[in-house]
Coordinates of N, CA and C in Angstrom, one line a residue:
X30 N 0.8 -1.2 0.0 CA 0.0 0.0 0.0 C 0.9 1.2 0.0
X31 N 0.5 2.2 -0.9 CA 1.3 3.4 -1.0 C 0.9 4.4 0.1
X32 N 1.9 5.1 0.4 CA 1.6 6.2 1.4 C 1.3 7.5 0.7
X33 N 0.1 8.1 0.9 CA -0.2 9.3 0.3 C 0.3 10.5 1.1
X34 N 0.8 11.4 0.4 CA 1.4 12.6 1.0 C 0.4 13.8 0.9
X35 N 0.1 14.5 1.9 CA -0.8 15.6 1.9 C -0.1 16.9 1.7
X36 N -0.7 17.8 1.0 CA -0.2 19.1 0.8 C -1.2 20.1 1.4
X37 N -0.6 21.1 2.0 CA -1.5 22.2 2.5 C -1.8 23.2 1.4
X38 N -2.8 23.9 1.6 CA -3.2 24.9 0.6 C -2.1 25.9 0.3
X39 N -1.4 26.3 1.3 CA -0.4 27.4 1.1 C 0.8 26.9 0.4
X40 N 1.1 25.6 0.4 CA 2.2 25.1 -0.4 C 1.8 25.0 -1.9
X41 N 0.6 24.7 -2.2 CA 0.2 24.6 -3.6 C 0.0 26.0 -4.3
X42 N -0.7 26.8 -3.6 CA -0.9 28.2 -4.1 C -0.1 29.2 -3.3
X43 N 0.7 30.0 -3.9 CA 1.5 30.9 -3.2 C 0.6 32.0 -2.6
X44 N 1.0 32.6 -1.5 CA 0.2 33.7 -0.9 C 0.0 34.8 -1.9
X45 N -1.0 35.6 -1.6 CA -1.2 36.8 -2.5 C -0.1 37.7 -2.4
X46 N 0.2 38.4 -3.5 CA 1.4 39.3 -3.5 C 1.2 40.4 -2.5
X47 N 2.3 40.8 -1.9 CA 2.3 41.8 -0.9 C 2.2 43.2 -1.6
X48 N 1.5 44.1 -1.0 CA 1.4 45.4 -1.7 C 2.8 46.1 -1.8
X49 N 3.0 46.8 -2.9 CA 4.3 47.4 -3.1 C 4.5 48.5 -2.1
X50 N 5.7 48.8 -1.8 CA 6.1 49.9 -0.9 C 5.9 51.3 -1.5
X51 N 6.1 51.3 -2.8 CA 5.9 52.7 -3.4 C 4.5 53.0 -3.6
X52 N 4.2 54.2 -3.4 CA 2.8 54.7 -3.5 C 2.6 55.2 -4.9
X53 N 1.5 54.9 -5.5 CA 1.1 55.4 -6.8 C 0.6 56.8 -6.7
X54 N 1.1 57.6 -7.5 CA 0.6 59.0 -7.5 C -0.7 59.1 -8.2
X55 N -1.7 59.7 -7.6 CA -3.0 59.8 -8.4 C -2.8 60.8 -9.5
X56 N -3.4 60.6 -10.6 CA -3.3 61.5 -11.7 C -4.7 61.7 -12.3
X57 N -4.9 62.9 -12.8 CA -6.3 63.2 -13.3 C -6.2 63.1 -14.9
X58 N -7.1 62.4 -15.4 CA -7.2 62.3 -16.9 C -8.5 62.9 -17.3
X59 N -8.3 63.9 -18.2 CA -9.5 64.6 -18.8 C -9.7 64.2 -20.2
X60 N -11.0 63.9 -20.5 CA -11.4 63.6 -21.9 C -12.6 64.4 -22.2
X61 N -12.5 65.4 -23.0 CA -13.6 66.2 -23.3 C -14.4 65.8 -24.6
X62 N -13.8 64.9 -25.4 CA -14.4 64.6 -26.7 C -15.6 63.8 -26.6
X63 N -15.6 62.6 -26.0 CA -16.9 61.8 -26.0 C -18.0 62.2 -25.1
X64 N -17.6 63.0 -24.1 CA -18.6 63.3 -23.1 C -19.1 64.8 -23.1
X65 N -18.5 65.6 -23.8 CA -18.8 67.0 -23.8 C -19.8 67.4 -25.0
X66 N -20.8 68.1 -24.7 CA -21.6 68.6 -25.8 C -21.0 69.6 -26.7
X67 N -19.9 70.2 -26.2 CA -19.1 71.2 -27.0 C -18.4 70.5 -28.1
X68 N -18.3 69.2 -28.1 CA -17.6 68.5 -29.2 C -18.5 68.5 -30.5
X69 N -19.8 68.8 -30.3 CA -20.7 68.9 -31.5 C -20.6 70.3 -32.2
X70 N -19.8 71.2 -31.6 CA -19.7 72.5 -32.2 C -18.6 72.5 -33.2
X71 N -18.7 71.7 -34.2 CA -17.8 71.6 -35.3 C -18.0 72.7 -36.2
X72 N -16.9 73.4 -36.6 CA -17.1 74.6 -37.5 C -17.8 74.3 -38.8
X73 N -17.5 73.1 -39.4 CA -18.1 72.8 -40.7 C -19.6 72.6 -40.5
X74 N -20.1 71.9 -39.5 CA -21.5 71.7 -39.3 C -22.2 73.1 -38.9
X75 N -21.5 73.9 -38.1 CA -22.1 75.2 -37.8 C -22.2 76.1 -39.0
X76 N -21.2 76.0 -39.9 CA -21.2 76.8 -41.1 C -22.4 76.4 -42.0
X77 N -22.5 75.1 -42.2 CA -23.6 74.6 -43.1 C -25.0 75.0 -42.4
X78 N -25.1 74.8 -41.1 CA -26.3 75.1 -40.5 C -26.6 76.6 -40.5
X79 N -25.6 77.4 -40.4 CA -25.8 78.9 -40.5 C -26.3 79.3 -41.9
X80 N -25.7 78.7 -43.0 CA -26.1 79.0 -44.3 C -27.6 78.6 -44.5
X81 N -28.0 77.4 -44.1 CA -29.4 77.0 -44.3 C -30.3 77.9 -43.5
X82 N -29.9 78.2 -42.2 CA -30.7 79.1 -41.4 C -30.8 80.5 -42.1
X83 N -29.7 81.0 -42.6 CA -29.8 82.3 -43.3 C -30.7 82.3 -44.5
X84 N -30.7 81.2 -45.3 CA -31.6 81.1 -46.4 C -33.1 81.1 -45.9
X85 N -33.4 80.4 -44.8 CA -34.7 80.4 -44.3 C -35.1 81.8 -43.8
X86 N -34.2 82.5 -43.2 CA -34.6 83.9 -42.7 C -34.8 84.8 -43.9
X87 N -34.0 84.7 -45.0 CA -34.2 85.5 -46.2 C -35.5 85.2 -46.8
X88 N -35.9 83.9 -46.8 CA -37.2 83.5 -47.3 C -38.4 84.2 -46.6
X89 N -38.3 84.2 -45.2 CA -39.3 84.8 -44.4 C -39.4 86.4 -44.6
X90 N -38.2 87.0 -44.8 CA -38.2 88.4 -45.1 C -38.8 88.7 -46.4
X91 N -38.5 87.9 -47.4 CA -39.1 88.2 -48.7 C -40.6 87.9 -48.7
X92 N -41.0 87.0 -47.9 CA -42.4 86.7 -47.8 C -43.1 87.9 -47.1
X93 N -42.5 88.5 -46.2 CA -43.0 89.7 -45.5 C -43.1 90.9 -46.5
X94 N -42.2 91.0 -47.4 CA -42.2 92.1 -48.4 C -43.2 91.9 -49.5
X95 N -43.7 90.7 -49.6 CA -44.7 90.4 -50.6 C -44.1 89.9 -51.9
X96 N -42.9 89.5 -52.0 CA -42.3 89.0 -53.2 C -42.5 87.5 -53.3
X97 N -43.7 87.1 -53.6 CA -44.2 85.7 -53.6 C -43.5 84.8 -54.6
X98 N -43.2 85.4 -55.8 CA -42.6 84.6 -56.8 C -41.2 84.1 -56.4
X99 N -40.4 85.0 -55.8 CA -39.1 84.7 -55.3 C -39.1 83.7 -54.1
X100 N -40.1 83.9 -53.3 CA -40.3 83.0 -52.1 C -40.6 81.6 -52.6
X101 N -41.4 81.5 -53.7 CA -41.7 80.2 -54.2 C -40.5 79.5 -54.8
X102 N -39.6 80.3 -55.4 CA -38.4 79.7 -55.9 C -37.5 79.2 -54.8
X103 N -37.4 80.1 -53.7 CA -36.6 79.7 -52.5 C -37.1 78.4 -51.9
X104 N -38.5 78.3 -51.8 CA -39.0 77.2 -51.1 C -38.8 75.9 -51.9
X105 N -38.8 76.0 -53.2 CA -38.4 74.8 -54.1 C -37.0 74.4 -53.8
X106 N -36.1 75.3 -53.7 CA -34.7 75.0 -53.5 C -34.5 74.5 -52.1
X107 N -35.1 75.1 -51.1 CA -35.0 74.7 -49.7 C -35.5 73.2 -49.5
X108 N -36.6 72.9 -50.2 CA -37.2 71.6 -50.1 C -36.2 70.5 -50.5
X109 N -35.3 70.8 -51.4 CA -34.3 69.9 -51.8 C -33.0 70.0 -50.9
X110 N -32.6 71.2 -50.6 CA -31.4 71.4 -49.9 C -31.4 70.9 -48.4
X111 N -32.5 71.2 -47.7 CA -32.5 70.8 -46.3 C -32.3 69.4 -46.0
X112 N -33.0 68.4 -46.6 CA -32.7 67.0 -46.3 C -31.3 66.6 -46.7
X113 N -30.8 67.1 -47.9 CA -29.5 66.7 -48.3 C -28.4 67.2 -47.4
X114 N -28.6 68.5 -46.9 CA -27.7 69.1 -46.0 C -27.7 68.4 -44.6
X115 N -28.9 68.0 -44.2 CA -29.0 67.4 -42.9 C -28.3 66.0 -42.9
X116 N -28.6 65.2 -43.9 CA -28.0 63.9 -43.9 C -26.5 64.0 -44.2
X117 N -26.1 64.9 -45.0 CA -24.7 65.1 -45.3 C -23.9 65.5 -44.0
X118 N -24.5 66.4 -43.2 CA -23.9 66.9 -42.0 C -23.9 65.8 -41.0
X119 N -24.9 65.0 -40.9 CA -25.0 63.9 -40.0 C -23.9 62.8 -40.3
X120 N -23.8 62.5 -41.6 CA -22.8 61.6 -42.0 C -21.4 62.1 -41.7
X121 N -21.1 63.4 -42.0 CA -19.8 64.0 -41.7 C -19.5 64.0 -40.2
X122 N -20.5 64.2 -39.4 CA -20.3 64.2 -38.0 C -19.9 62.9 -37.5
X123 N -20.6 61.8 -37.9 CA -20.3 60.5 -37.4 C -19.0 60.0 -38.0
X124 N -18.6 60.5 -39.2 CA -17.4 60.0 -39.9 C -16.2 60.6 -39.2
X125 N -16.3 61.8 -38.7 CA -15.2 62.5 -38.1 C -15.1 62.5 -36.5
X126 N -16.3 62.1 -35.9 CA -16.3 62.2 -34.5 C -15.7 60.9 -33.9
X127 N -14.8 61.1 -32.9 CA -14.1 60.0 -32.3 C -14.8 59.6 -31.0
X128 N -15.3 58.4 -31.0 CA -16.0 57.9 -29.8 C -15.1 57.3 -28.9

């Protein structure tokens, strides 16, 4: 009959590592890009939005002056430009925005 030899838990698994004597210096890491709403203030998007808003304001002014023919032409152009500009700016935003 063989003699079985027993091992204690501490011999099989080494004890947990002791904490190092050096202290880690706390450091502050700032990341403004993914969490700040200011990251959406991209100059390209703001410029495109400003141009579209300017065209809409000009259309309202011309409507107030009574130049209906010109307002009709502006509304036809705006009906095409607004969706194209919106989706283009949305695509540009997600293509250049780093998450």
